[in-house]
Amino acid sequence: MEKLYEGKAKVLFPEGPDTLRVYFKDEATAFNAQKRGLIPGKGVVNNKVSATLFRYLEAHGVKTHFLEEVSDREMRVLRVEILPLEVILRFRAAGSFAKRYGVKEGTLLRAPLVEYSLKSDPLGDPLICPEAILALGLAAEEELSQVRTTTLKVGELLRDFFAQRGLDLIDFKLEFGKRQGEILLADEISPDTMRLWDQKTGEPMDKDRFRKDLGGVEEAYQEVLRRVLRE
Ligand code: TMP
Ligand code: ASP
């Protein structure tokens, strides 16, 4: 079937007027695609982890674009108009935050912190403040308020979910879409878009293993899937 769009980690195929099929690839990129590689089995892990988390969040009152798993690497979702924002929630300092402010990785923040980036590959996804989001008309005030509230709620739910599986949720990135005037959680929630540290060893169990050449990338993804499915 002809694709609608191919991104760095996923391919979107059109279905009906209301739905899309998302195919999760094994290709991995980092640093705005300056680093490229393959993580065998990643597509299967990210599809299954995302599907499980979307179902869990739906069960707790979060509205998402997820409909159903179609195959090991594919899910069916509602078509939405994606807001051009990456919404990041941080519990502990890591990655770009630790670097920007000169804070030690792992430092617990006084309260969960919501940050926004403008989704733009040519600009390298720059940080954007809520006032600039409103000034540029990227989201309405009510929409942004809902995005923030939902992100904090998703954060609490996911932190509990992973804590019960021996994983410390450090931070994560969400994307939201609009459909018939409603804001839905969209995109994916996977080891590509979260930082998860093993509670016992402190070892990263996510895409940082690829970004930082730590080794054991495939194994970490498989272990996250195993714990998410509680096998
Ligand atoms: P950062 O510390 O590099 O800004 O990343 C914050 C979180 O967002 C982390 O969980 C990884 C995730 N993330 C993405 O999902 N996509 C991206 O392009 C980047 C840079 C980070
Ligand atoms: N997905 C991002 C990219 O390739 C970066 C990352 O996840 O670190 O640009």
CSV table of C-alpha atoms and ligand atoms in Angstrom, one decimal:
chain,number,residue,atom,x,y,z
A,1,MET,CA,0.0,0.0,0.0
A,2,GLU,CA,1.2,3.5,-0.7
A,3,LYS,CA,2.6,5.3,2.2
A,4,LEU,CA,1.3,8.6,3.5
A,5,TYR,CA,4.4,9.6,5.3
A,6,GLU,CA,7.8,8.1,6.3
A,7,GLY,CA,9.5,9.4,9.4
A,8,LYS,CA,12.8,8.4,11.1
A,9,ALA,CA,11.3,5.6,13.1
A,10,LYS,CA,7.8,5.0,11.7
A,11,VAL,CA,5.8,4.8,8.4
A,12,LEU,CA,2.2,5.9,8.2
A,13,PHE,CA,-0.2,4.2,5.8
A,14,PRO,CA,-3.6,5.6,5.0
A,15,GLU,CA,-6.6,3.4,5.7
A,16,GLY,CA,-10.1,4.8,5.9
A,17,PRO,CA,-10.8,8.5,6.1
A,18,ASP,CA,-10.5,8.3,9.9
A,19,THR,CA,-7.7,5.9,10.5
A,20,LEU,CA,-4.0,5.2,9.8
A,21,ARG,CA,-1.8,2.2,10.1
A,22,VAL,CA,1.5,2.9,11.8
A,23,TYR,CA,4.5,0.6,11.0
A,24,PHE,CA,7.4,0.7,13.5
A,25,LYS,CA,10.9,0.4,11.9
A,26,ASP,CA,14.1,-0.9,13.3
A,27,GLU,CA,16.0,2.1,12.1
A,28,ALA,CA,17.3,4.4,14.8
A,29,THR,CA,18.6,8.0,14.6
A,30,ALA,CA,20.0,10.4,17.2
A,31,PHE,CA,21.2,14.0,17.3
A,32,ASN,CA,18.7,15.1,14.6
A,33,ALA,CA,19.7,12.1,12.4
A,34,GLN,CA,23.4,12.9,12.4
A,35,LYS,CA,23.8,9.4,13.9
A,36,ARG,CA,22.1,6.5,12.2
A,37,GLY,CA,21.9,2.8,13.0
A,38,LEU,CA,19.7,-0.3,13.2
A,39,ILE,CA,18.4,-1.8,16.5
A,40,PRO,CA,17.1,-5.2,15.4
A,41,GLY,CA,13.7,-5.9,16.9
A,42,LYS,CA,13.1,-2.3,18.0
A,43,GLY,CA,10.0,-1.9,15.8
A,44,VAL,CA,8.3,-4.8,17.5
A,45,VAL,CA,9.3,-3.6,21.0
A,46,ASN,CA,8.2,0.0,20.3
A,47,ASN,CA,4.8,-1.1,18.8
A,48,LYS,CA,4.0,-3.4,21.7
A,49,VAL,CA,5.3,-1.1,24.4
A,50,SER,CA,3.3,1.8,22.9
A,51,ALA,CA,0.2,-0.2,22.5
A,52,THR,CA,0.4,-1.5,26.1
A,53,LEU,CA,0.9,2.0,27.4
A,54,PHE,CA,-1.8,3.6,25.3
A,55,ARG,CA,-4.3,0.9,26.6
A,56,TYR,CA,-3.1,1.5,30.2
A,57,LEU,CA,-3.5,5.3,29.9
A,58,GLU,CA,-7.0,4.9,28.2
A,59,ALA,CA,-8.1,2.7,31.1
A,60,HIS,CA,-7.1,5.6,33.4
A,61,GLY,CA,-9.1,8.2,31.5
A,62,VAL,CA,-6.4,9.6,29.0
A,63,LYS,CA,-7.8,10.0,25.5
A,64,THR,CA,-5.3,8.7,22.8
A,65,HIS,CA,-5.2,8.1,19.1
A,66,PHE,CA,-4.7,4.3,19.7
A,67,LEU,CA,-7.3,1.9,18.3
A,68,GLU,CA,-5.7,-1.6,18.1
A,69,GLU,CA,-2.6,-3.7,17.4
A,70,VAL,CA,-2.6,-5.0,13.8
A,71,SER,CA,0.6,-7.0,13.8
A,72,ASP,CA,3.9,-7.3,15.7
A,73,ARG,CA,5.1,-4.0,14.1
A,74,GLU,CA,1.8,-2.3,13.3
A,75,MET,CA,-1.0,-0.5,15.1
A,76,ARG,CA,-4.2,1.2,13.9
A,77,VAL,CA,-4.7,4.8,15.1
A,78,LEU,CA,-7.1,7.6,14.6
A,79,ARG,CA,-6.0,10.3,12.2
A,80,VAL,CA,-5.2,13.5,14.0
A,81,GLU,CA,-3.7,16.8,13.2
A,82,ILE,CA,-0.4,16.7,15.1
A,83,LEU,CA,0.4,19.8,17.1
A,84,PRO,CA,4.0,20.9,16.1
A,85,LEU,CA,5.3,20.4,19.6
A,86,GLU,CA,7.4,17.9,21.5
A,87,VAL,CA,6.1,17.9,25.1
A,88,ILE,CA,8.8,16.7,27.5
A,89,LEU,CA,8.2,15.8,31.2
A,90,ARG,CA,11.2,15.5,33.5
A,91,PHE,CA,11.3,13.9,36.9
A,92,ARG,CA,15.1,13.8,37.1
A,93,ALA,CA,17.8,15.8,35.3
A,94,ALA,CA,19.2,14.1,32.2
A,95,GLY,CA,20.1,14.7,28.6
A,96,SER,CA,19.7,18.2,27.2
A,97,PHE,CA,18.4,19.5,30.6
A,98,ALA,CA,21.4,18.3,32.6
A,99,LYS,CA,23.8,19.8,29.9
A,100,ARG,CA,21.9,23.1,29.6
A,101,TYR,CA,21.9,23.9,33.3
A,102,GLY,CA,25.1,22.1,34.3
A,103,VAL,CA,23.3,19.7,36.6
A,104,LYS,CA,24.4,16.1,37.5
A,105,GLU,CA,22.4,13.4,35.6
A,106,GLY,CA,20.0,11.8,38.0
A,107,THR,CA,19.4,14.9,40.2
A,108,LEU,CA,15.8,14.7,41.4
A,109,LEU,CA,13.8,17.8,40.4
A,110,ARG,CA,11.7,19.5,43.1
A,111,ALA,CA,8.6,19.0,41.0
A,112,PRO,CA,7.9,17.3,37.6
A,113,LEU,CA,8.9,19.8,34.9
A,114,VAL,CA,7.1,20.3,31.6
A,115,GLU,CA,9.1,21.6,28.7
A,116,TYR,CA,8.2,22.2,25.0
A,117,SER,CA,10.2,22.0,21.8
A,118,LEU,CA,9.1,23.1,18.4
A,119,LYS,CA,8.9,20.1,16.1
A,120,SER,CA,11.2,21.2,13.3
A,121,ASP,CA,14.1,19.1,11.9
A,122,PRO,CA,15.7,22.0,10.0
A,123,LEU,CA,15.8,24.0,13.3
A,124,GLY,CA,16.8,21.0,15.5
A,125,ASP,CA,13.7,21.1,17.6
A,126,PRO,CA,14.4,24.2,19.6
A,127,LEU,CA,13.0,24.8,23.1
A,128,ILE,CA,9.9,27.0,23.0
A,129,CYS,CA,8.2,28.7,25.9
A,130,PRO,CA,4.4,28.7,26.3
A,131,GLU,CA,4.1,32.4,25.5
A,132,ALA,CA,5.8,31.8,22.1
A,133,ILE,CA,3.5,28.8,21.4
A,134,LEU,CA,0.5,31.1,21.9
A,135,ALA,CA,2.1,34.0,20.1
A,136,LEU,CA,2.8,31.9,17.0
A,137,GLY,CA,-0.7,30.3,17.2
A,138,LEU,CA,0.8,26.8,17.4
A,139,ALA,CA,-1.9,25.9,20.0
A,140,ALA,CA,-4.7,27.8,21.7
A,141,GLU,CA,-4.5,28.7,25.4
A,142,GLU,CA,-7.2,26.1,26.3
A,143,GLU,CA,-5.4,23.5,24.2
A,144,LEU,CA,-2.0,24.2,25.7
A,145,SER,CA,-3.5,24.0,29.2
A,146,GLN,CA,-5.0,20.6,28.4
A,147,VAL,CA,-1.7,19.4,27.0
A,148,ARG,CA,0.1,20.4,30.1
A,149,THR,CA,-2.5,18.8,32.5
A,150,THR,CA,-2.6,15.6,30.5
A,151,THR,CA,1.2,15.4,30.4
A,152,LEU,CA,1.4,15.7,34.2
A,153,LYS,CA,-1.3,13.0,34.6
A,154,VAL,CA,0.5,10.7,32.1
A,155,GLY,CA,3.7,11.3,34.0
A,156,GLU,CA,2.2,10.1,37.3
A,157,LEU,CA,0.6,7.1,35.7
A,158,LEU,CA,3.7,6.0,33.8
A,159,ARG,CA,6.0,6.6,36.7
A,160,ASP,CA,3.8,4.2,38.8
A,161,PHE,CA,3.6,1.7,35.9
A,162,PHE,CA,7.4,1.5,35.5
A,163,ALA,CA,8.2,1.6,39.3
A,164,GLN,CA,6.1,-1.6,39.6
A,165,ARG,CA,8.5,-3.1,37.0
A,166,GLY,CA,11.8,-2.1,38.6
A,167,LEU,CA,12.3,0.9,36.3
A,168,ASP,CA,12.8,4.5,37.2
A,169,LEU,CA,11.1,6.8,34.7
A,170,ILE,CA,13.5,9.8,34.3
A,171,ASP,CA,11.8,11.7,31.5
A,172,PHE,CA,9.8,11.2,28.4
A,173,LYS,CA,8.5,13.0,25.3
A,174,LEU,CA,4.8,13.1,24.1
A,175,GLU,CA,3.1,14.4,21.0
A,176,PHE,CA,-0.6,15.5,20.8
A,177,GLY,CA,-3.0,15.7,18.0
A,178,LYS,CA,-6.3,17.4,17.3
A,179,ARG,CA,-9.4,15.5,16.1
A,180,GLN,CA,-12.8,17.1,15.8
A,181,GLY,CA,-11.8,19.8,18.3
A,182,GLU,CA,-10.5,17.3,20.8
A,183,ILE,CA,-6.9,16.9,22.0
A,184,LEU,CA,-5.7,13.3,21.8
A,185,LEU,CA,-2.4,11.8,23.0
A,186,ALA,CA,-0.7,10.6,19.8
A,187,ASP,CA,2.7,9.4,18.3
A,188,GLU,CA,4.4,6.7,20.4
A,189,ILE,CA,5.6,6.0,24.0
A,190,SER,CA,8.5,3.7,23.8
A,191,PRO,CA,12.2,3.3,24.8
A,192,ASP,CA,12.9,5.7,21.9
A,193,THR,CA,11.0,8.5,23.6
A,194,MET,CA,11.6,7.8,27.4
A,195,ARG,CA,14.5,7.5,29.7
A,196,LEU,CA,14.2,4.4,31.9
A,197,TRP,CA,16.9,3.5,34.4
A,198,ASP,CA,17.0,0.1,36.1
A,199,GLN,CA,16.1,0.7,39.8
A,200,LYS,CA,18.8,-1.7,41.1
A,201,THR,CA,21.8,-1.0,38.8
A,202,GLY,CA,21.0,2.6,37.6
A,203,GLU,CA,21.7,1.4,34.1
A,204,PRO,CA,19.9,3.1,31.2
A,205,MET,CA,17.4,0.7,29.5
A,206,ASP,CA,16.4,3.0,26.6
A,207,LYS,CA,17.7,4.8,23.5
A,208,ASP,CA,20.5,6.4,25.5
A,209,ARG,CA,22.3,3.1,25.1
A,210,PHE,CA,22.4,3.8,21.3
A,211,ARG,CA,22.9,7.6,21.6
A,212,LYS,CA,25.9,7.1,23.9
A,213,ASP,CA,27.3,3.8,22.4
A,214,LEU,CA,26.8,2.0,25.7
A,215,GLY,CA,26.3,-1.5,24.1
A,216,GLY,CA,23.6,-3.9,24.9
A,217,VAL,CA,21.0,-1.9,23.0
A,218,GLU,CA,18.9,-4.7,21.6
A,219,GLU,CA,19.0,-6.5,25.0
A,220,ALA,CA,17.8,-3.4,26.8
A,221,TYR,CA,14.8,-3.0,24.5
A,222,GLN,CA,13.9,-6.6,24.9
A,223,GLU,CA,14.1,-6.4,28.6
A,224,VAL,CA,11.9,-3.3,28.7
A,225,LEU,CA,9.3,-5.2,26.6
A,226,ARG,CA,9.5,-8.2,28.9
A,227,ARG,CA,8.9,-6.1,32.0
A,228,VAL,CA,6.1,-4.1,30.3
A,229,LEU,CA,4.3,-7.3,29.4
A,230,ARG,CA,5.4,-8.9,32.8
A,231,GLU,CA,6.5,-12.1,31.1
B,1,TMP,P1,16.5,15.4,26.0
B,1,TMP,O1,17.0,15.4,27.4
B,1,TMP,O2,17.5,15.0,25.0
B,1,TMP,O3,15.9,16.8,25.6
B,1,TMP,O4,15.3,14.4,25.9
B,1,TMP,C1,14.2,14.4,26.7
B,1,TMP,C2,13.3,13.2,26.5
B,1,TMP,O5,12.8,13.3,25.2
B,1,TMP,C3,14.0,11.9,26.5
B,1,TMP,O6,13.2,11.0,27.2
B,1,TMP,C4,14.2,11.5,25.1
B,1,TMP,C5,13.1,12.1,24.4
B,1,TMP,N1,13.4,12.6,23.1
B,1,TMP,C6,12.6,12.2,22.0
B,1,TMP,O7,11.7,11.4,22.2
B,1,TMP,N2,13.0,12.6,20.7
B,1,TMP,C7,14.0,13.5,20.5
B,1,TMP,O8,14.2,13.8,19.4
B,1,TMP,C8,14.8,13.9,21.6
B,1,TMP,C9,16.0,14.8,21.4
B,1,TMP,C10,14.5,13.4,22.9
B,2,ASP,N1,14.9,11.1,17.3
B,2,ASP,C1,15.9,12.1,17.2
B,2,ASP,C2,16.6,12.3,15.9
B,2,ASP,O1,17.1,11.4,15.3
B,2,ASP,C3,16.9,12.2,18.3
B,2,ASP,C4,16.9,11.4,19.5
B,2,ASP,O2,15.9,10.7,19.8
B,2,ASP,O3,17.9,11.6,20.2
B,2,ASP,O4,16.7,13.3,15.5
